[in-house]
Amino acid sequence: KFFFSVNIFKNKVISTSDEPYISVWFRADSKNLTLKDLSRFSTLKYSFGRNKGDARILNNNKVFWKQSTIFYNPYPEIDELKNKIEKLLDFLEKDRKGFSKLINQADGYIDVNIIFYNGNSLLGNINLDYKVIKRISKLKLATNFNIEANGNKFS
């Protein structure tokens, strides 16, 4: 997953480029609590979740989740990493008490997934300014970055 971008000025294409796919979530995992239990910590609506023991298919085999997980992705639209994290923090700060419970009583953290296009081996960069880092720190949030590169190299 990544995006092809076309830049147009005065009805003329002036450049094309690829943009990374970026998703930013808050998630909390628990081996002891159910999805319903996790959802009660915050008054804000979660995006989706699953229960320990729910089935999934992995390599044509039925396997079962070993923990319950709740996901919050209030801003799924395309945007830059910093903006997506700031919007997620705005959301989390609406219910500090609830998310603090999810962080402390379940394993709650920010989960960032970035998929770059590998056409020229230049993946781009990750930049978080001190204001964003300070807000993450104030919420006592761990942040996990999953970074991939997909696609064929340019010939």
mmCIF file with all atom_site columns, C-alpha atoms in Angstrom:
data_model
loop_
_atom_site.group_PDB
_atom_site.id
_atom_site.type_symbol
_atom_site.label_atom_id
_atom_site.label_alt_id
_atom_site.label_comp_id
_atom_site.label_asym_id
_atom_site.label_entity_id
_atom_site.label_seq_id
_atom_site.pdbx_PDB_ins_code
_atom_site.Cartn_x
_atom_site.Cartn_y
_atom_site.Cartn_z
_atom_site.occupancy
_atom_site.B_iso_or_equiv
_atom_site.pdbx_formal_charge
_atom_site.auth_seq_id
_atom_site.auth_comp_id
_atom_site.auth_asym_id
_atom_site.auth_atom_id
_atom_site.pdbx_PDB_model_num
ATOM 1   C CA . LYS A 1 1   ? 0.000   0.000   0.000   1.00 0.00 ? 1   LYS A CA 1
ATOM 2   C CA . PHE A 1 2   ? 1.184   3.451   -0.911  1.00 0.00 ? 2   PHE A CA 1
ATOM 3   C CA . PHE A 1 3   ? -0.249  6.315   -2.920  1.00 0.00 ? 3   PHE A CA 1
ATOM 4   C CA . PHE A 1 4   ? 0.531   7.718   -6.333  1.00 0.00 ? 4   PHE A CA 1
ATOM 5   C CA . SER A 1 5   ? 0.409   11.525  -6.236  1.00 0.00 ? 5   SER A CA 1
ATOM 6   C CA . VAL A 1 6   ? -0.162  13.870  -9.172  1.00 0.00 ? 6   VAL A CA 1
ATOM 7   C CA . ASN A 1 7   ? 0.567   17.573  -8.618  1.00 0.00 ? 7   ASN A CA 1
ATOM 8   C CA . ILE A 1 8   ? -1.445  19.901  -10.850 1.00 0.00 ? 8   ILE A CA 1
ATOM 9   C CA . PHE A 1 9   ? -1.002  23.641  -11.279 1.00 0.00 ? 9   PHE A CA 1
ATOM 10  C CA . LYS A 1 10  ? -3.251  25.690  -13.602 1.00 0.00 ? 10  LYS A CA 1
ATOM 11  C CA . ASN A 1 11  ? -4.702  22.513  -15.134 1.00 0.00 ? 11  ASN A CA 1
ATOM 12  C CA . LYS A 1 12  ? -1.232  21.137  -16.000 1.00 0.00 ? 12  LYS A CA 1
ATOM 13  C CA . VAL A 1 13  ? 0.514   18.182  -14.440 1.00 0.00 ? 13  VAL A CA 1
ATOM 14  C CA . ILE A 1 14  ? 3.738   19.552  -12.978 1.00 0.00 ? 14  ILE A CA 1
ATOM 15  C CA . SER A 1 15  ? 4.989   16.442  -11.184 1.00 0.00 ? 15  SER A CA 1
ATOM 16  C CA . THR A 1 16  ? 4.181   12.969  -9.976  1.00 0.00 ? 16  THR A CA 1
ATOM 17  C CA . SER A 1 17  ? 5.436   11.153  -6.923  1.00 0.00 ? 17  SER A CA 1
ATOM 18  C CA . ASP A 1 18  ? 4.678   8.384   -4.521  1.00 0.00 ? 18  ASP A CA 1
ATOM 19  C CA . GLU A 1 19  ? 3.409   9.007   -1.000  1.00 0.00 ? 19  GLU A CA 1
ATOM 20  C CA . PRO A 1 20  ? 3.695   6.487   1.816   1.00 0.00 ? 20  PRO A CA 1
ATOM 21  C CA . TYR A 1 21  ? 0.691   4.757   3.337   1.00 0.00 ? 21  TYR A CA 1
ATOM 22  C CA . ILE A 1 22  ? 0.527   5.854   6.979   1.00 0.00 ? 22  ILE A CA 1
ATOM 23  C CA . SER A 1 23  ? -1.833  4.590   9.653   1.00 0.00 ? 23  SER A CA 1
ATOM 24  C CA . VAL A 1 24  ? -1.782  5.807   13.244  1.00 0.00 ? 24  VAL A CA 1
ATOM 25  C CA . TRP A 1 25  ? -3.838  4.039   15.900  1.00 0.00 ? 25  TRP A CA 1
ATOM 26  C CA . PHE A 1 26  ? -4.202  3.839   19.621  1.00 0.00 ? 26  PHE A CA 1
ATOM 27  C CA . ARG A 1 27  ? -4.524  0.205   20.629  1.00 0.00 ? 27  ARG A CA 1
ATOM 28  C CA . ALA A 1 28  ? -4.704  -1.640  23.916  1.00 0.00 ? 28  ALA A CA 1
ATOM 29  C CA . ASP A 1 29  ? -4.162  -5.371  24.396  1.00 0.00 ? 29  ASP A CA 1
ATOM 30  C CA . SER A 1 30  ? -5.125  -7.536  27.363  1.00 0.00 ? 30  SER A CA 1
ATOM 31  C CA . LYS A 1 31  ? -4.863  -11.236 28.100  1.00 0.00 ? 31  LYS A CA 1
ATOM 32  C CA . ASN A 1 32  ? -7.336  -10.893 30.994  1.00 0.00 ? 32  ASN A CA 1
ATOM 33  C CA . LEU A 1 33  ? -9.957  -8.363  29.873  1.00 0.00 ? 33  LEU A CA 1
ATOM 34  C CA . THR A 1 34  ? -12.629 -8.753  27.179  1.00 0.00 ? 34  THR A CA 1
ATOM 35  C CA . LEU A 1 35  ? -13.282 -6.237  24.416  1.00 0.00 ? 35  LEU A CA 1
ATOM 36  C CA . LYS A 1 36  ? -16.370 -5.130  26.362  1.00 0.00 ? 36  LYS A CA 1
ATOM 37  C CA . ASP A 1 37  ? -14.210 -4.557  29.473  1.00 0.00 ? 37  ASP A CA 1
ATOM 38  C CA . LEU A 1 38  ? -11.682 -2.553  27.441  1.00 0.00 ? 38  LEU A CA 1
ATOM 39  C CA . SER A 1 39  ? -14.430 -0.440  25.840  1.00 0.00 ? 39  SER A CA 1
ATOM 40  C CA . ARG A 1 40  ? -15.717 0.610   29.280  1.00 0.00 ? 40  ARG A CA 1
ATOM 41  C CA . PHE A 1 41  ? -12.491 2.453   30.166  1.00 0.00 ? 41  PHE A CA 1
ATOM 42  C CA . SER A 1 42  ? -13.201 5.327   27.767  1.00 0.00 ? 42  SER A CA 1
ATOM 43  C CA . THR A 1 43  ? -16.360 7.203   26.901  1.00 0.00 ? 43  THR A CA 1
ATOM 44  C CA . LEU A 1 44  ? -15.083 7.649   23.324  1.00 0.00 ? 44  LEU A CA 1
ATOM 45  C CA . LYS A 1 45  ? -16.158 5.314   20.530  1.00 0.00 ? 45  LYS A CA 1
ATOM 46  C CA . TYR A 1 46  ? -13.610 2.740   19.405  1.00 0.00 ? 46  TYR A CA 1
ATOM 47  C CA . SER A 1 47  ? -13.041 1.811   15.752  1.00 0.00 ? 47  SER A CA 1
ATOM 48  C CA . PHE A 1 48  ? -13.034 -1.957  16.155  1.00 0.00 ? 48  PHE A CA 1
ATOM 49  C CA . GLY A 1 49  ? -11.734 -4.723  18.346  1.00 0.00 ? 49  GLY A CA 1
ATOM 50  C CA . ARG A 1 50  ? -11.548 -8.434  19.042  1.00 0.00 ? 50  ARG A CA 1
ATOM 51  C CA . ASN A 1 51  ? -11.761 -10.845 21.947  1.00 0.00 ? 51  ASN A CA 1
ATOM 52  C CA . LYS A 1 52  ? -9.235  -13.342 23.190  1.00 0.00 ? 52  LYS A CA 1
ATOM 53  C CA . GLY A 1 53  ? -10.226 -16.620 21.558  1.00 0.00 ? 53  GLY A CA 1
ATOM 54  C CA . ASP A 1 54  ? -11.704 -15.067 18.396  1.00 0.00 ? 54  ASP A CA 1
ATOM 55  C CA . ALA A 1 55  ? -10.741 -17.077 15.325  1.00 0.00 ? 55  ALA A CA 1
ATOM 56  C CA . ARG A 1 56  ? -8.720  -15.844 12.344  1.00 0.00 ? 56  ARG A CA 1
ATOM 57  C CA . ILE A 1 57  ? -7.182  -17.543 9.313   1.00 0.00 ? 57  ILE A CA 1
ATOM 58  C CA . LEU A 1 58  ? -3.385  -17.571 9.076   1.00 0.00 ? 58  LEU A CA 1
ATOM 59  C CA . ASN A 1 59  ? -1.658  -19.526 6.269   1.00 0.00 ? 59  ASN A CA 1
ATOM 60  C CA . ASN A 1 60  ? -4.894  -21.449 5.597   1.00 0.00 ? 60  ASN A CA 1
ATOM 61  C CA . ASN A 1 61  ? -5.084  -22.509 9.256   1.00 0.00 ? 61  ASN A CA 1
ATOM 62  C CA . LYS A 1 62  ? -7.609  -21.434 11.843  1.00 0.00 ? 62  LYS A CA 1
ATOM 63  C CA . VAL A 1 63  ? -5.831  -19.817 14.795  1.00 0.00 ? 63  VAL A CA 1
ATOM 64  C CA . PHE A 1 64  ? -7.147  -17.928 17.801  1.00 0.00 ? 64  PHE A CA 1
ATOM 65  C CA . TRP A 1 65  ? -6.197  -14.548 19.211  1.00 0.00 ? 65  TRP A CA 1
ATOM 66  C CA . LYS A 1 66  ? -4.330  -14.862 22.521  1.00 0.00 ? 66  LYS A CA 1
ATOM 67  C CA . GLN A 1 67  ? -5.480  -11.468 23.785  1.00 0.00 ? 67  GLN A CA 1
ATOM 68  C CA . SER A 1 68  ? -8.343  -9.017  23.478  1.00 0.00 ? 68  SER A CA 1
ATOM 69  C CA . THR A 1 69  ? -7.559  -5.803  21.591  1.00 0.00 ? 69  THR A CA 1
ATOM 70  C CA . ILE A 1 70  ? -9.354  -2.486  21.169  1.00 0.00 ? 70  ILE A CA 1
ATOM 71  C CA . PHE A 1 71  ? -8.426  -0.059  18.370  1.00 0.00 ? 71  PHE A CA 1
ATOM 72  C CA . TYR A 1 72  ? -9.060  3.672   18.039  1.00 0.00 ? 72  TYR A CA 1
ATOM 73  C CA . ASN A 1 73  ? -8.475  5.319   14.665  1.00 0.00 ? 73  ASN A CA 1
ATOM 74  C CA . PRO A 1 74  ? -10.555 8.499   14.709  1.00 0.00 ? 74  PRO A CA 1
ATOM 75  C CA . TYR A 1 75  ? -8.822  10.037  11.663  1.00 0.00 ? 75  TYR A CA 1
ATOM 76  C CA . PRO A 1 76  ? -8.209  7.420   8.944   1.00 0.00 ? 76  PRO A CA 1
ATOM 77  C CA . GLU A 1 77  ? -7.819  9.911   6.078   1.00 0.00 ? 77  GLU A CA 1
ATOM 78  C CA . ILE A 1 78  ? -4.592  10.392  4.125   1.00 0.00 ? 78  ILE A CA 1
ATOM 79  C CA . ASP A 1 79  ? -2.229  12.822  5.840   1.00 0.00 ? 79  ASP A CA 1
ATOM 80  C CA . GLU A 1 80  ? 1.357   13.287  6.966   1.00 0.00 ? 80  GLU A CA 1
ATOM 81  C CA . LEU A 1 81  ? 2.630   11.334  9.966   1.00 0.00 ? 81  LEU A CA 1
ATOM 82  C CA . LYS A 1 82  ? 2.973   14.349  12.282  1.00 0.00 ? 82  LYS A CA 1
ATOM 83  C CA . ASN A 1 83  ? -0.571  15.520  11.504  1.00 0.00 ? 83  ASN A CA 1
ATOM 84  C CA . LYS A 1 84  ? -2.029  12.055  12.054  1.00 0.00 ? 84  LYS A CA 1
ATOM 85  C CA . ILE A 1 85  ? -0.275  11.704  15.409  1.00 0.00 ? 85  ILE A CA 1
ATOM 86  C CA . GLU A 1 86  ? -1.379  15.195  16.473  1.00 0.00 ? 86  GLU A CA 1
ATOM 87  C CA . LYS A 1 87  ? -4.998  14.395  15.560  1.00 0.00 ? 87  LYS A CA 1
ATOM 88  C CA . LEU A 1 88  ? -4.843  11.116  17.483  1.00 0.00 ? 88  LEU A CA 1
ATOM 89  C CA . LEU A 1 89  ? -3.407  12.946  20.516  1.00 0.00 ? 89  LEU A CA 1
ATOM 90  C CA . ASP A 1 90  ? -6.221  15.540  20.270  1.00 0.00 ? 90  ASP A CA 1
ATOM 91  C CA . PHE A 1 91  ? -8.673  12.634  20.395  1.00 0.00 ? 91  PHE A CA 1
ATOM 92  C CA . LEU A 1 92  ? -6.956  10.865  23.316  1.00 0.00 ? 92  LEU A CA 1
ATOM 93  C CA . GLU A 1 93  ? -6.728  14.096  25.311  1.00 0.00 ? 93  GLU A CA 1
ATOM 94  C CA . LYS A 1 94  ? -10.547 14.365  25.239  1.00 0.00 ? 94  LYS A CA 1
ATOM 95  C CA . ASP A 1 95  ? -10.641 11.462  27.729  1.00 0.00 ? 95  ASP A CA 1
ATOM 96  C CA . ARG A 1 96  ? -7.266  11.462  29.509  1.00 0.00 ? 96  ARG A CA 1
ATOM 97  C CA . LYS A 1 97  ? -8.630  9.518   32.468  1.00 0.00 ? 97  LYS A CA 1
ATOM 98  C CA . GLY A 1 98  ? -10.099 6.732   30.313  1.00 0.00 ? 98  GLY A CA 1
ATOM 99  C CA . PHE A 1 99  ? -7.021  6.333   28.147  1.00 0.00 ? 99  PHE A CA 1
ATOM 100 C CA . SER A 1 100 ? -4.771  6.451   31.189  1.00 0.00 ? 100 SER A CA 1
ATOM 101 C CA . LYS A 1 101 ? -6.666  3.396   32.471  1.00 0.00 ? 101 LYS A CA 1
ATOM 102 C CA . LEU A 1 102 ? -6.229  1.656   29.105  1.00 0.00 ? 102 LEU A CA 1
ATOM 103 C CA . ILE A 1 103 ? -2.509  2.427   29.173  1.00 0.00 ? 103 ILE A CA 1
ATOM 104 C CA . ASN A 1 104 ? -2.046  1.221   32.744  1.00 0.00 ? 104 ASN A CA 1
ATOM 105 C CA . GLN A 1 105 ? -4.553  -1.647  33.057  1.00 0.00 ? 105 GLN A CA 1
ATOM 106 C CA . ALA A 1 106 ? -4.115  -2.962  29.522  1.00 0.00 ? 106 ALA A CA 1
ATOM 107 C CA . ASP A 1 107 ? -1.117  -2.545  27.252  1.00 0.00 ? 107 ASP A CA 1
ATOM 108 C CA . GLY A 1 108 ? -2.165  0.725   25.564  1.00 0.00 ? 108 GLY A CA 1
ATOM 109 C CA . TYR A 1 109 ? 0.102   2.476   23.062  1.00 0.00 ? 109 TYR A CA 1
ATOM 110 C CA . ILE A 1 110 ? 0.264   4.331   19.750  1.00 0.00 ? 110 ILE A CA 1
ATOM 111 C CA . ASP A 1 111 ? 0.779   2.001   16.797  1.00 0.00 ? 111 ASP A CA 1
ATOM 112 C CA . VAL A 1 112 ? 2.212   3.576   13.625  1.00 0.00 ? 112 VAL A CA 1
ATOM 113 C CA . ASN A 1 113 ? 2.416   1.680   10.330  1.00 0.00 ? 113 ASN A CA 1
ATOM 114 C CA . ILE A 1 114 ? 4.228   3.208   7.373   1.00 0.00 ? 114 ILE A CA 1
ATOM 115 C CA . ILE A 1 115 ? 4.582   1.579   3.953   1.00 0.00 ? 115 ILE A CA 1
ATOM 116 C CA . PHE A 1 116 ? 6.967   3.326   1.583   1.00 0.00 ? 116 PHE A CA 1
ATOM 117 C CA . TYR A 1 117 ? 7.351   2.604   -2.110  1.00 0.00 ? 117 TYR A CA 1
ATOM 118 C CA . ASN A 1 118 ? 10.738  1.029   -2.735  1.00 0.00 ? 118 ASN A CA 1
ATOM 119 C CA . GLY A 1 119 ? 11.172  2.288   -6.300  1.00 0.00 ? 119 GLY A CA 1
ATOM 120 C CA . ASN A 1 120 ? 14.392  4.201   -5.777  1.00 0.00 ? 120 ASN A CA 1
ATOM 121 C CA . SER A 1 121 ? 15.458  2.857   -2.336  1.00 0.00 ? 121 SER A CA 1
ATOM 122 C CA . LEU A 1 122 ? 14.856  6.304   -0.816  1.00 0.00 ? 122 LEU A CA 1
ATOM 123 C CA . LEU A 1 123 ? 12.246  5.656   1.848   1.00 0.00 ? 123 LEU A CA 1
ATOM 124 C CA . GLY A 1 124 ? 11.843  9.130   3.283   1.00 0.00 ? 124 GLY A CA 1
ATOM 125 C CA . ASN A 1 125 ? 12.102  10.164  6.898   1.00 0.00 ? 125 ASN A CA 1
ATOM 126 C CA . ILE A 1 126 ? 10.240  10.269  10.187  1.00 0.00 ? 126 ILE A CA 1
ATOM 127 C CA . ASN A 1 127 ? 10.214  13.582  12.013  1.00 0.00 ? 127 ASN A CA 1
ATOM 128 C CA . LEU A 1 128 ? 8.430   14.318  15.292  1.00 0.00 ? 128 LEU A CA 1
ATOM 129 C CA . ASP A 1 129 ? 9.022   17.710  16.858  1.00 0.00 ? 129 ASP A CA 1
ATOM 130 C CA . TYR A 1 130 ? 9.474   18.246  20.592  1.00 0.00 ? 130 TYR A CA 1
ATOM 131 C CA . LYS A 1 131 ? 5.839   19.419  21.009  1.00 0.00 ? 131 LYS A CA 1
ATOM 132 C CA . VAL A 1 132 ? 4.489   16.096  19.750  1.00 0.00 ? 132 VAL A CA 1
ATOM 133 C CA . ILE A 1 133 ? 7.017   14.121  21.792  1.00 0.00 ? 133 ILE A CA 1
ATOM 134 C CA . LYS A 1 134 ? 6.095   16.143  24.889  1.00 0.00 ? 134 LYS A CA 1
ATOM 135 C CA . ARG A 1 135 ? 2.372   15.409  24.378  1.00 0.00 ? 135 ARG A CA 1
ATOM 136 C CA . ILE A 1 136 ? 3.087   11.689  23.931  1.00 0.00 ? 136 ILE A CA 1
ATOM 137 C CA . SER A 1 137 ? 5.218   11.768  27.082  1.00 0.00 ? 137 SER A CA 1
ATOM 138 C CA . LYS A 1 138 ? 2.558   13.613  29.081  1.00 0.00 ? 138 LYS A CA 1
ATOM 139 C CA . LEU A 1 139 ? 0.096   10.802  28.306  1.00 0.00 ? 139 LEU A CA 1
ATOM 140 C CA . LYS A 1 140 ? 2.824   8.260   29.232  1.00 0.00 ? 140 LYS A CA 1
ATOM 141 C CA . LEU A 1 141 ? 2.368   6.541   25.884  1.00 0.00 ? 141 LEU A CA 1
ATOM 142 C CA . ALA A 1 142 ? 4.695   4.059   24.276  1.00 0.00 ? 142 ALA A CA 1
ATOM 143 C CA . THR A 1 143 ? 4.858   4.389   20.502  1.00 0.00 ? 143 THR A CA 1
ATOM 144 C CA . ASN A 1 144 ? 5.510   1.505   18.135  1.00 0.00 ? 144 ASN A CA 1
ATOM 145 C CA . PHE A 1 145 ? 6.708   2.105   14.546  1.00 0.00 ? 145 PHE A CA 1
ATOM 146 C CA . ASN A 1 146 ? 6.302   -0.599  11.888  1.00 0.00 ? 146 ASN A CA 1
ATOM 147 C CA . ILE A 1 147 ? 8.092   0.470   8.700   1.00 0.00 ? 147 ILE A CA 1
ATOM 148 C CA . GLU A 1 148 ? 7.957   -1.432  5.404   1.00 0.00 ? 148 GLU A CA 1
ATOM 149 C CA . ALA A 1 149 ? 9.061   -0.923  1.829   1.00 0.00 ? 149 ALA A CA 1
ATOM 150 C CA . ASN A 1 150 ? 7.116   -2.508  -1.033  1.00 0.00 ? 150 ASN A CA 1
ATOM 151 C CA . GLY A 1 151 ? 7.244   -2.370  -4.801  1.00 0.00 ? 151 GLY A CA 1
ATOM 152 C CA . ASN A 1 152 ? 9.713   -2.988  -7.563  1.00 0.00 ? 152 ASN A CA 1
ATOM 153 C CA . LYS A 1 153 ? 12.807  -0.852  -7.982  1.00 0.00 ? 153 LYS A CA 1
ATOM 154 C CA . PHE A 1 154 ? 12.848  1.545   -10.892 1.00 0.00 ? 154 PHE A CA 1
ATOM 155 C CA . SER A 1 155 ? 14.799  0.205   -13.858 1.00 0.00 ? 155 SER A CA 1
#
